[in-house]
Short mmCIF file of C-alpha atoms and ligand atoms in Angstrom, two decimals:
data_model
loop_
_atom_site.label_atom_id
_atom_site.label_comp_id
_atom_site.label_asym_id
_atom_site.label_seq_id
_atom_site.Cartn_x
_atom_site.Cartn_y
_atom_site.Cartn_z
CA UNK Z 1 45.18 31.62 141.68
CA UNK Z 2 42.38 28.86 142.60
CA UNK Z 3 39.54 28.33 140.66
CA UNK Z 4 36.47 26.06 141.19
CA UNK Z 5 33.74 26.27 138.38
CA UNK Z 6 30.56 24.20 138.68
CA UNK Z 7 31.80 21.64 140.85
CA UNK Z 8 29.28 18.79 141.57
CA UNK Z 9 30.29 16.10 144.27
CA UNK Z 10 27.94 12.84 145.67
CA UNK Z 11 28.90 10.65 149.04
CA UNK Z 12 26.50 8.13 147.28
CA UNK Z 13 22.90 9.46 146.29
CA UNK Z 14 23.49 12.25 148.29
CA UNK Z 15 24.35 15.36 146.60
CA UNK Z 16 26.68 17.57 148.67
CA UNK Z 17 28.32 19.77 146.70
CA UNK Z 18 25.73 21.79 144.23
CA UNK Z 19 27.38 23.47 141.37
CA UNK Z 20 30.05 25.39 143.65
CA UNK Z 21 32.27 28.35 141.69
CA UNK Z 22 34.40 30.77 143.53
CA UNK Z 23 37.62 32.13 143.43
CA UNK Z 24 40.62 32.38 145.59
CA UNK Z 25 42.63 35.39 144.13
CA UNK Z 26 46.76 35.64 144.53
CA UNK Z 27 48.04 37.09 147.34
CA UNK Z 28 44.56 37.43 149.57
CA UNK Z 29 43.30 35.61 152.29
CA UNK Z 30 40.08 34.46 151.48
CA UNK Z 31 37.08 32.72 153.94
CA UNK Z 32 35.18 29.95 153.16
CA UNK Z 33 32.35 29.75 156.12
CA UNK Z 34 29.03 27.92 156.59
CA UNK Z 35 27.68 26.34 159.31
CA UNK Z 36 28.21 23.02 160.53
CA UNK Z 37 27.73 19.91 157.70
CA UNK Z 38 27.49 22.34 154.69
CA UNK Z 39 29.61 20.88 152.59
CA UNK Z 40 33.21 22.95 153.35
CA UNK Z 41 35.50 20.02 154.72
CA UNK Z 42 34.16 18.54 151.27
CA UNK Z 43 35.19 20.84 149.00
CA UNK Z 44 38.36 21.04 150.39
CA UNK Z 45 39.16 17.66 150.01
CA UNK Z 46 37.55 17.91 146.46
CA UNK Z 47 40.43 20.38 146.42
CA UNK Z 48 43.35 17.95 147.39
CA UNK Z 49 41.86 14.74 145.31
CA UNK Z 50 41.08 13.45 148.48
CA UNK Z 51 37.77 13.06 146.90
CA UNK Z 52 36.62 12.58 143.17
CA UNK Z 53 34.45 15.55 141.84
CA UNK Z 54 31.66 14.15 139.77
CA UNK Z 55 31.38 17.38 137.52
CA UNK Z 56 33.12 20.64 137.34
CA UNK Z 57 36.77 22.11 136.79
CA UNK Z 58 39.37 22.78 139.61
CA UNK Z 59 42.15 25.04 138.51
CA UNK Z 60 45.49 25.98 139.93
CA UNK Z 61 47.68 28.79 138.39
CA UNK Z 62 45.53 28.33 135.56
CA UNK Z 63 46.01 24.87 134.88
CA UNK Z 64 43.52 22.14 135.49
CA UNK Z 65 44.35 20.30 138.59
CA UNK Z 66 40.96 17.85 138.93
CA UNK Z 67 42.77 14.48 137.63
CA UNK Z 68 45.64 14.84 139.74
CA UNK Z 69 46.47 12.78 142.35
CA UNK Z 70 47.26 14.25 145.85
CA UNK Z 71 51.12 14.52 146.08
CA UNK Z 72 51.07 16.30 142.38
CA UNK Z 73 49.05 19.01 143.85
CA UNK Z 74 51.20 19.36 146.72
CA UNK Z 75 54.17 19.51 144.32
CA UNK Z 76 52.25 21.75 142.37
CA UNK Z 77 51.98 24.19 145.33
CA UNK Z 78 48.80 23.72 147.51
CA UNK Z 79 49.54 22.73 151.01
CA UNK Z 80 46.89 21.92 153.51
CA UNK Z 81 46.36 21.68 157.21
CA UNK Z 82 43.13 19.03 157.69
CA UNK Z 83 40.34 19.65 160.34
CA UNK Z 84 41.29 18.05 163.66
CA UNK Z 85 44.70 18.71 162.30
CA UNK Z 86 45.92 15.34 162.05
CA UNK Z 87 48.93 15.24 164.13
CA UNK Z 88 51.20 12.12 164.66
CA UNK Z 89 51.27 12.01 168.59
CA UNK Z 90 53.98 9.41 168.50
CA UNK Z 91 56.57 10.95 166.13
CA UNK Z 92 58.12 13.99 167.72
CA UNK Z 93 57.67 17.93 166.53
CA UNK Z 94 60.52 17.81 164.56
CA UNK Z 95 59.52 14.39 162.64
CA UNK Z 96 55.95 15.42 162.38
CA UNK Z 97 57.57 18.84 160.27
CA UNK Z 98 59.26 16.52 158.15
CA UNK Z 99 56.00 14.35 157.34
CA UNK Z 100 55.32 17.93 155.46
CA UNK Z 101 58.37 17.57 153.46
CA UNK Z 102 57.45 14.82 151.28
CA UNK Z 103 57.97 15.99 147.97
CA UNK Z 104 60.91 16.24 146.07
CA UNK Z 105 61.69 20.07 146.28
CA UNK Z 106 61.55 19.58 150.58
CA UNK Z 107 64.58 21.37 152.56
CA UNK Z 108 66.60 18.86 153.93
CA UNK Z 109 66.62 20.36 157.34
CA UNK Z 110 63.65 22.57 159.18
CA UNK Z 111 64.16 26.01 157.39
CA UNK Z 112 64.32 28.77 160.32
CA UNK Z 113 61.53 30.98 158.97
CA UNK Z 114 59.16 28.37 160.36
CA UNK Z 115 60.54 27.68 164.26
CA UNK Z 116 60.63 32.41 163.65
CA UNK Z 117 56.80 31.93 162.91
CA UNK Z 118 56.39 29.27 165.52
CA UNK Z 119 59.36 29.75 168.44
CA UNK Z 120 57.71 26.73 170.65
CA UNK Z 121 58.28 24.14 167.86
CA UNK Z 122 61.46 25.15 167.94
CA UNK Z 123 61.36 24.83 171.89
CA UNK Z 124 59.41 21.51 172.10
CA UNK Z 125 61.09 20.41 168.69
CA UNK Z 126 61.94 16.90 170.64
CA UNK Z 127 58.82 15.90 172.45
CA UNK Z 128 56.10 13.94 171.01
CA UNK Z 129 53.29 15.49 169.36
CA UNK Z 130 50.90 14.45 171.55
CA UNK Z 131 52.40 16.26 174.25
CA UNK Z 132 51.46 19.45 173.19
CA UNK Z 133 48.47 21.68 173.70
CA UNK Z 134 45.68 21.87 170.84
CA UNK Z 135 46.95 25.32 170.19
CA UNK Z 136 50.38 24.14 169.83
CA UNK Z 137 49.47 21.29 167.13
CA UNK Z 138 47.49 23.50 165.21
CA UNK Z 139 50.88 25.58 165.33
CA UNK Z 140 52.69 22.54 164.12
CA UNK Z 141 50.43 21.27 161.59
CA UNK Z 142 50.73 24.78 159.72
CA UNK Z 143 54.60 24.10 160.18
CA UNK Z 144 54.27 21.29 158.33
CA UNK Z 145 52.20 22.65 155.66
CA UNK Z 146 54.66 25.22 155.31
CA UNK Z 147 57.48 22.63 154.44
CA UNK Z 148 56.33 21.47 151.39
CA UNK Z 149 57.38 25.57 150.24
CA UNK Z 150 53.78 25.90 148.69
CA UNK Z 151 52.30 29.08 146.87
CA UNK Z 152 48.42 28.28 148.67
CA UNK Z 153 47.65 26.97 152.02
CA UNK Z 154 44.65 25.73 152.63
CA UNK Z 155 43.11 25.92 156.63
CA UNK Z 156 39.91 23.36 157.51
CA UNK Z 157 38.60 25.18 160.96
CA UNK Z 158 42.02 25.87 163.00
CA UNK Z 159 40.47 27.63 165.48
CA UNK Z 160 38.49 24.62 166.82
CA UNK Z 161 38.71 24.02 169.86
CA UNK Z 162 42.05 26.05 170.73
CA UNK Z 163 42.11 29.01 173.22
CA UNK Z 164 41.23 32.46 172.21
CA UNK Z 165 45.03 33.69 172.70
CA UNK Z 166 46.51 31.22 170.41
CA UNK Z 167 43.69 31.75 167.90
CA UNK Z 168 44.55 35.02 168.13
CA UNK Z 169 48.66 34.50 167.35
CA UNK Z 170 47.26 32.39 164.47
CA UNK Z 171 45.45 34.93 163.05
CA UNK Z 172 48.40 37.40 163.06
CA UNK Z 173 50.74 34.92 161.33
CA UNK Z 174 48.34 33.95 158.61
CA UNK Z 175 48.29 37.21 157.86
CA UNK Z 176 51.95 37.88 158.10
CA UNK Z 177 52.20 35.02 155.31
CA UNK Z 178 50.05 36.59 153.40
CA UNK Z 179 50.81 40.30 153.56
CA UNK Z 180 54.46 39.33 153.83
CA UNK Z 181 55.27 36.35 152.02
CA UNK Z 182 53.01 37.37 149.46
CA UNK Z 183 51.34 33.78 150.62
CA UNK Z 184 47.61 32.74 149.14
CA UNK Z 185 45.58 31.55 152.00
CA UNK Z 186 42.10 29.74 151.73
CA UNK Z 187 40.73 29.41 155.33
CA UNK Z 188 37.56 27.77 156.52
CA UNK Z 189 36.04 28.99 159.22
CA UNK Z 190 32.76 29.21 161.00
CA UNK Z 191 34.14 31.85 164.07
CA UNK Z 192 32.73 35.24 162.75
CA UNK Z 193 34.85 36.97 165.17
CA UNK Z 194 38.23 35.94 163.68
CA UNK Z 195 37.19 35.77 160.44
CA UNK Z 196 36.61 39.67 160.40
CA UNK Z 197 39.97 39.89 161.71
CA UNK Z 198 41.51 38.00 158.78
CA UNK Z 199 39.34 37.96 155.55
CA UNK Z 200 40.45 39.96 152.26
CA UNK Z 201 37.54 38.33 150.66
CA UNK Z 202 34.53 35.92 152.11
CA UNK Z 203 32.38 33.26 150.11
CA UNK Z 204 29.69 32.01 152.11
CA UNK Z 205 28.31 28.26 151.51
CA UNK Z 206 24.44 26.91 152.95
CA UNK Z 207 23.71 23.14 151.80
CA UNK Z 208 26.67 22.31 149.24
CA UNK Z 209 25.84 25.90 147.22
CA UNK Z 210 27.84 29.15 147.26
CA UNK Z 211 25.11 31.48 148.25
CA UNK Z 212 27.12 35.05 148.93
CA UNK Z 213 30.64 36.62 148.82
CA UNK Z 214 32.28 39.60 149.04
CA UNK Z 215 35.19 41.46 150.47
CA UNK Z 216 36.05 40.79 154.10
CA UNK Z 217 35.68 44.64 155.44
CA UNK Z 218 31.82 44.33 154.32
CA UNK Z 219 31.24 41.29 156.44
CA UNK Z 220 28.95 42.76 158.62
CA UNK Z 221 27.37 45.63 156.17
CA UNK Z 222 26.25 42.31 153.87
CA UNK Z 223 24.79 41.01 156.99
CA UNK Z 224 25.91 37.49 156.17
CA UNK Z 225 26.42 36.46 159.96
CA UNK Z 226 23.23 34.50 160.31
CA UNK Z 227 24.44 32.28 157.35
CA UNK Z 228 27.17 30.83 160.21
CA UNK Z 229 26.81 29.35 163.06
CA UNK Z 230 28.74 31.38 165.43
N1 ATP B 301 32.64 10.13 153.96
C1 ATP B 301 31.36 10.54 153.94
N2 ATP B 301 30.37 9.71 153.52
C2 ATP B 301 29.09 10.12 153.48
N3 ATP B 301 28.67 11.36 153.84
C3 ATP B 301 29.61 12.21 154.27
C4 ATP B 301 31.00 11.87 154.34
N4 ATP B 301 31.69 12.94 154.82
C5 ATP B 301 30.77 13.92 155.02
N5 ATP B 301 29.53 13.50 154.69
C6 ATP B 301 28.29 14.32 154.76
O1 ATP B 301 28.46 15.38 153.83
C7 ATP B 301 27.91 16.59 154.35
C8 ATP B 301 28.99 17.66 154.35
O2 ATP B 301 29.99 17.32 155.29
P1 ATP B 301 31.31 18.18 155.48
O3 ATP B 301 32.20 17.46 156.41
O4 ATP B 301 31.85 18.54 154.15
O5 ATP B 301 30.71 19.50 156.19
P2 ATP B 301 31.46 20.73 156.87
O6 ATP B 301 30.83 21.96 156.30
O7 ATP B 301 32.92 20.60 156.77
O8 ATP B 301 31.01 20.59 158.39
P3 ATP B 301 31.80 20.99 159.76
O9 ATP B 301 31.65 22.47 159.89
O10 ATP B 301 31.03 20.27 160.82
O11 ATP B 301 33.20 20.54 159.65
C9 ATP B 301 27.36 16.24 155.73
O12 ATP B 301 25.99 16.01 155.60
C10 ATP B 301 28.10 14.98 156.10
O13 ATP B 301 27.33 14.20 156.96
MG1 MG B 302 34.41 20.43 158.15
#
């Protein structure tokens, strides 16, 4: 459904993404890991135009996505829910799910699937969003992705810094959406535990290059772990 061939990306002289292919295929949930400063956060906004790639093609559905702007890849059907997840503390729940609905397809009102995924947005759907716990935003910012109706969500590290329950209840719905919903997930992630929990397929990154993949029940058979941090 996603595919990256030969990308090439520079912050200035320094060249952070080397050549990076993979593939995310329809329907799976697939892991992008590395450790810390490899280059993942990059690609994905390399993925959403939020950078410029230098070289290389970015396809979606098979068509060629790299030029577009943005909002035409949201429209397109790529959602994504940003490291640090980017929540408007001053806008309540229920506005912040609506910042998600930008495009022209949006429901005009919160569809119920997402307060059934996520019952305490539903609960705190009037208090700000800097009220509620890390957990809870990370709950809320896939909310929001989820309101633009995409195909592919794409996940920069949600389990940062949130409590082992709640990464827990995240894990189970991203697989629900997936399994489900017939949903395509790309998920960064550096915690080896979860990922296992999660991953159809794995591609593993080191220094801006893809250096291994594979399916997610051979995580620990390719012995891959030492190529993340955690
Ligand atoms: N805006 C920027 N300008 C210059 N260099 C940057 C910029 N953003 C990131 N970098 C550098 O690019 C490299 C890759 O960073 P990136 O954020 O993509 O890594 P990451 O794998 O997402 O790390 P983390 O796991 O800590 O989130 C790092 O060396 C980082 O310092
Ligand atoms: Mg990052």
């Amino acid at each position: 459904m996603l595919k990256v061939e030969h990308v090439h990306q520079y912050y200035g002289g320094s060249h952070i993404l080397r050549d990076v292919s993979f593939e995310v295929p329809e329907g799976t949930l697939t892991v992008l890991m590395g450790r810390n400063g490899v280059g993942k956060t990059t690609m994905v906004k390399a993925l959403m135009g939020i950078v410029s790639v230098r070289q290389g093609n970015i396809s979606f559905n098979g068509k060629l996505i790299n030029k577009l702007p943005s909002y035409e890849r949201v429209a397109s059907g790529i959602a994504y829910v940003p490291q640090g997840r980017e929540i408007f503390p001053r806008l309540t729940v229920e506005e912040n799910l609506f910042i998600g609905a930008a495009s022209h397809q949006a429901p005009k009102k919160i569809p119920e699937y997402i307060y059934d995924l996520f019952p305490i947005l539903k609960d705190m759907s009037s208090r700000n969003g800097g009220d509620l716990s890390g957990g809870q935003q990370q709950q809320l910012a896939i909310g929001r992705a989820l309101m633009s109706q995409p195909k592919m969500i794409i996940l920069d590290e949600p389990t940062e810094g949130i409590q082992p329950n709640i990464i827990q209840q995240i894990g189970k719905t991203l697989v629900q959406l997936v399994k489900e919903q017939g949903m395509t997930i790309l998920l960064i992630e550096q915690y080896l535990d979860f990922i296992r929990e999660v991953a159809d397929k794995y591609v593993v990154m080191s220094r801006g290059e893809i250096v291994a993949s594979g399916d997610g029940e051979n995580i620990d058979r390719d012995g891959i772990a030492h190529l993340v941090s955690v």
